[in-house]
Coordinates of C-alpha atoms in Angstrom, one line a residue:
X745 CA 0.0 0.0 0.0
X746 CA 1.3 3.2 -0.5
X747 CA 2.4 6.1 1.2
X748 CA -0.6 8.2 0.1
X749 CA -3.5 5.7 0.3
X750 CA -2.2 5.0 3.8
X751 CA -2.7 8.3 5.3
X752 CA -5.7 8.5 3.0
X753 CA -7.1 5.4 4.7
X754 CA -6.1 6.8 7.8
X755 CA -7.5 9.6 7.7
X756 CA -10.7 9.0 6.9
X757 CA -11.5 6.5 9.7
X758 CA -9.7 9.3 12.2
X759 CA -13.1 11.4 11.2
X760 CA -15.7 8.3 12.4
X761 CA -16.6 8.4 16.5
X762 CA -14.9 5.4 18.2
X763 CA -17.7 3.2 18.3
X764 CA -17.7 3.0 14.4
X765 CA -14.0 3.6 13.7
X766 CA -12.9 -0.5 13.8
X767 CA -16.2 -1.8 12.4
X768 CA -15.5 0.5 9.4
X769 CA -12.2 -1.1 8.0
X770 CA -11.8 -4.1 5.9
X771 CA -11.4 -6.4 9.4
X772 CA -14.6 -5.1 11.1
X773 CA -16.7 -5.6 8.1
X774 CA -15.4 -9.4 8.1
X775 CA -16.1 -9.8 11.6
X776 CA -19.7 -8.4 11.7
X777 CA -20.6 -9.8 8.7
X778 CA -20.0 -13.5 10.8
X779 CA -21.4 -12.3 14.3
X780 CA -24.5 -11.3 11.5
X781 CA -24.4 -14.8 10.0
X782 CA -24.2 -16.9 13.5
X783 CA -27.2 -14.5 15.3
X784 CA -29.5 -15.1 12.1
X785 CA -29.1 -18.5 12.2
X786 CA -30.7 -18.8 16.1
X787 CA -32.8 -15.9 15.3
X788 CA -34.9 -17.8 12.5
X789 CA -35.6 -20.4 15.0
X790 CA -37.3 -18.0 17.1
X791 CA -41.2 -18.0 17.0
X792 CA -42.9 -14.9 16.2
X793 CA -43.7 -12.2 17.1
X794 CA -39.8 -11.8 18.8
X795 CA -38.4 -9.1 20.8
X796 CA -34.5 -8.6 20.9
X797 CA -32.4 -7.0 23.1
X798 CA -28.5 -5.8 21.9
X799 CA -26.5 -5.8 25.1
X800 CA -23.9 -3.1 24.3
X801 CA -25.7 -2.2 21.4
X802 CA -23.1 1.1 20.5
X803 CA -24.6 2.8 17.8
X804 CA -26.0 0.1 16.3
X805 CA -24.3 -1.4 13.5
X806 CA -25.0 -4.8 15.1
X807 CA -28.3 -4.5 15.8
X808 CA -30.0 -2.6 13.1
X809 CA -29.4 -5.2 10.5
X810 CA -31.4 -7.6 12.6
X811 CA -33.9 -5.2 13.1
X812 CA -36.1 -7.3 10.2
X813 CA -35.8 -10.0 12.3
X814 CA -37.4 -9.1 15.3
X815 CA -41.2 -7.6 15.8
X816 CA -39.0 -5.0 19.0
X817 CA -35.6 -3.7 19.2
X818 CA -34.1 -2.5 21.9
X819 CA -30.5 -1.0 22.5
X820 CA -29.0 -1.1 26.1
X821 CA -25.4 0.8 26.6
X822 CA -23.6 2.9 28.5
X823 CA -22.8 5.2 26.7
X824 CA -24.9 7.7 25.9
X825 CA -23.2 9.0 23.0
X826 CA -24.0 6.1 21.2
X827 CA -27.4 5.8 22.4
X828 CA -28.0 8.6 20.6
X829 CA -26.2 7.9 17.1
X830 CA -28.2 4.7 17.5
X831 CA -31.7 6.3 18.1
X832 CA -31.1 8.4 14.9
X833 CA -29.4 5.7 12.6
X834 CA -32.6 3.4 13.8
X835 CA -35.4 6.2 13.5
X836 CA -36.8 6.3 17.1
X837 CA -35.9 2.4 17.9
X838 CA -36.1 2.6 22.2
X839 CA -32.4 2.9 24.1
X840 CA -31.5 2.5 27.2
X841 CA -28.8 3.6 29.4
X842 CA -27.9 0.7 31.6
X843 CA -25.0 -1.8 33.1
X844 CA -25.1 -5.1 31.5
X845 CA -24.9 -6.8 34.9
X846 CA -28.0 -4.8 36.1
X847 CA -30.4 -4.6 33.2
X848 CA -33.5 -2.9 33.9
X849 CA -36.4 -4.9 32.5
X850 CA -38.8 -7.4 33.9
X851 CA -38.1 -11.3 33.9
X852 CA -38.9 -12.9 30.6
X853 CA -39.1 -9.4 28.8
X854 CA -37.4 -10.8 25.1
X855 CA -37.3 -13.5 23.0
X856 CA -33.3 -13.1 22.2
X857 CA -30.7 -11.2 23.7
X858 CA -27.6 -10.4 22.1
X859 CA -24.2 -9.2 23.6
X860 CA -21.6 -9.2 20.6
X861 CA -18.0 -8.1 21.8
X862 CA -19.1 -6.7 25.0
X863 CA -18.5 -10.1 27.2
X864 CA -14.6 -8.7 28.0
X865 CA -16.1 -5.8 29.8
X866 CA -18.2 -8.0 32.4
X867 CA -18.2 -10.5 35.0
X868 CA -19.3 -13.2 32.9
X869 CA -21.1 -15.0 35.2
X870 CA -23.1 -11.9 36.5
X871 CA -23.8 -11.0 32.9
X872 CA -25.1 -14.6 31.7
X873 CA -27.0 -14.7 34.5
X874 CA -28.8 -11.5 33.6
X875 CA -29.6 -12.0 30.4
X876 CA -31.2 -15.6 31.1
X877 CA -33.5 -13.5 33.7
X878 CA -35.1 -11.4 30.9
X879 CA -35.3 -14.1 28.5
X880 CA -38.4 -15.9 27.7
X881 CA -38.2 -19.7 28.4
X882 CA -36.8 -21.1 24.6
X883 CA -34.9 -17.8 24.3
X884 CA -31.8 -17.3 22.8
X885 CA -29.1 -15.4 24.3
X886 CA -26.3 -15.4 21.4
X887 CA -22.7 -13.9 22.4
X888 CA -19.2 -13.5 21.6
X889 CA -15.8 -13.9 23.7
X890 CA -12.4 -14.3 23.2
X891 CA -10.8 -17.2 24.1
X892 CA -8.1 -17.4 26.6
X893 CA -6.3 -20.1 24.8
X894 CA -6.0 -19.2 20.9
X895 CA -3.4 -19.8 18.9
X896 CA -2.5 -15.7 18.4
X897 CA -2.2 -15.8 22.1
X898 CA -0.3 -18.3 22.3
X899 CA 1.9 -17.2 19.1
X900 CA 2.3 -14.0 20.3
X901 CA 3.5 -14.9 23.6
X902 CA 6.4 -16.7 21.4
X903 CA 7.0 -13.6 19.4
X904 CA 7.3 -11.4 22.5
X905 CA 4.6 -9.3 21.1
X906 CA 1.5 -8.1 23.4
X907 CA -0.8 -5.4 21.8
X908 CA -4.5 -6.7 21.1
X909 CA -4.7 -8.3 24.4
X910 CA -7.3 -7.8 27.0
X911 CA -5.9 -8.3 30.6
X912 CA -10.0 -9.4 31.7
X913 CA -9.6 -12.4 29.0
X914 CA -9.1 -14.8 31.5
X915 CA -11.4 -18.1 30.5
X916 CA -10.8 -20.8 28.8
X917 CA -13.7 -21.7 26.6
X918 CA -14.4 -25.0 28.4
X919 CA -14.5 -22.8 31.5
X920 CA -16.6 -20.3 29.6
X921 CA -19.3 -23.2 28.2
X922 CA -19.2 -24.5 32.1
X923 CA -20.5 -21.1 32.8
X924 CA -23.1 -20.8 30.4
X925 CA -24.1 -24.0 31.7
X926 CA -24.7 -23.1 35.2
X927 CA -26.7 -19.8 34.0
X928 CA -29.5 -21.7 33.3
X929 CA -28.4 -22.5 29.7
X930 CA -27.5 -25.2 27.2
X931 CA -25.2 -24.8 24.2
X932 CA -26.7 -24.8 20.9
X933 CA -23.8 -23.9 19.0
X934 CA -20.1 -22.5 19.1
X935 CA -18.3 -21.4 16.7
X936 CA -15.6 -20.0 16.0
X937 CA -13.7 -17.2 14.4
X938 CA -11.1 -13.9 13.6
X939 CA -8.2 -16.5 12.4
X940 CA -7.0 -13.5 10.8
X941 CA -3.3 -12.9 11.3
X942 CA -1.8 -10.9 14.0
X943 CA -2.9 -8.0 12.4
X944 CA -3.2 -4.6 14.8
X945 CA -7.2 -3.3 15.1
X946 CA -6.3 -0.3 12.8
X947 CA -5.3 0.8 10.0
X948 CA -3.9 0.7 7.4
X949 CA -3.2 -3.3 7.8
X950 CA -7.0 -3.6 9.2
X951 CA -8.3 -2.2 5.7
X952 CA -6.8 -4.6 3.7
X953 CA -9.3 -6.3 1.7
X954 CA -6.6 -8.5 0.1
X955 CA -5.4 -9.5 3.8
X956 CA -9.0 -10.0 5.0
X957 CA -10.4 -11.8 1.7
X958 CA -7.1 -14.2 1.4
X959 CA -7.4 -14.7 5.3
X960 CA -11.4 -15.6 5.3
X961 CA -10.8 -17.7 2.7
X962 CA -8.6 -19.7 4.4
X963 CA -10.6 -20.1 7.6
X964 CA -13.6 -21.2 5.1
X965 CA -11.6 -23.6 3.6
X966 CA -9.8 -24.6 6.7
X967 CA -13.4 -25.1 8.5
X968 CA -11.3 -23.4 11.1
X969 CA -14.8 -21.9 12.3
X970 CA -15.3 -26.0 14.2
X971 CA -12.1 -25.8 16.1
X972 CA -13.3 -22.8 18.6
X973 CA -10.6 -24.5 21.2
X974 CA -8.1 -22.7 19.3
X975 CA -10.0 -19.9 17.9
X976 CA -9.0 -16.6 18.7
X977 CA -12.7 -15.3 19.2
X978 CA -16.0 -17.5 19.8
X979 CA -19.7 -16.9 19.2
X980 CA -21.3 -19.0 21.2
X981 CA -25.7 -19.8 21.5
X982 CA -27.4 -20.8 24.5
X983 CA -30.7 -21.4 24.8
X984 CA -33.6 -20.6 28.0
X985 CA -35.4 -24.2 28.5
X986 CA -33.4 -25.8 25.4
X987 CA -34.1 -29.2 26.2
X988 CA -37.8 -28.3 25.7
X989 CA -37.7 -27.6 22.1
X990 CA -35.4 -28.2 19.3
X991 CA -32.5 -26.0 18.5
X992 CA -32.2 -24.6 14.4

């Protein structure tokens, strides 16, 4: 890439707010666009009418693309910045300005909750716990974590290097299913995903579309998306009275 289209690229994601910043380059597209796949896939298994509830909903570029989806919306974050980017973007959808650990809404409120890259911020434990309170009994609650044990961890540990890491990433994903177990859950899917290389969350090397299409491709071909033990980040389902009904 050069000199030029670097700063160029540079530039122009300087100008978005924070919350949109990484979900704007070549890597964040990638990533939503499978957090968008896995969600839809539980989503369509839930009867409707559906309400859904995005934990850490930012502005909204998670949640408004499920928004045909679901017969409700709702955005929860702490941030009220973003609530308000994601009330325009969603014209008038309801926001709320909450903790994830205390969310304000009566037992058995939503069909599906979903917390996508907000699990690093919490207690998870306190968090899973919450959202299987305001589910419905066969609801889904549909979230992402990174795994303590993936191989970037473990590869950058070998290569001295430390940026990307997130000191509360402190689960192993057995530990993290165990968890989801004891919420009141059981696991209707993991998967996993980000194999990309260890590639810095900004640009320009996040903006590569040659990087991110070569990379994907691989992890397609690889069906690296089965072998979440080693996967850098996980999306995991858990279903409210799963044993009671059939999972997609």
């Amino acid at each position: 890439m050069k000199r030029c289209q670097i700063e160029e690229a540079q530039s122009g994601l300087a100008e978005l707010p924070h919350w949109d910043l990484f979900r704007e380059t070549a890597v964040g597209r990638y990533l939503l666009d499978r957090e968008q796949a896995f969600v839809r896939r539980f989503l369509s298994a839930v009867p409707r009418p559906v309400s859904l509830l995005d934990v850490c909903c930012c502005a909204g570029r998670s949640t408004l693309p499920l928004s045909g989806l679901a017969s409700k919306v709702m955005g929860l974050d702490i941030d009220m910045n973003a609530l308000r980017v994601f009330r325009g973007r969603s014209g008038g959808y309801p926001a709320v300005r909450a903790d994830g650990q205390r969310l304000p809404f009566a037992d058995g409120s939503f069909g599906c909750v979903v917390a996508i890259q907000c699990a690093l911020y919490f207690d998870l434990d306190r968090l899973l716990r919450e959202c299987c309170r305001v589910l419905r009994e066969g609801g889904w609650l549909i979230f992402q974590v990174i795994n303590r044990d993936n191989y970037k961890r473990r590869l950058k540990r070998l290569l001295g290097r430390s940026w990307g890491d997130y000191p509360s990433v402190d689960l192993s994903l057995e530990e993290v299913l165990r968890t989801v177990l004891a919420c009141g859950f059981e696991v209707g899917g993991v998967e996993g995903y980000n194999w990309l290389p260890l590639v810095p969350d900004i640009a320009p090397l996040s903006d590569s579309r040659l990087l991110v299409s070569v990379a994907s491709s691989v992890e397609r071909g690889l069906r690296l998306g089965r072998c979440p033990r080693f996967s850098p980040w996980v999306l995991i389902a858990g279903r409210k009275g799963f044993s009671r009904a059939e999972g997609p």
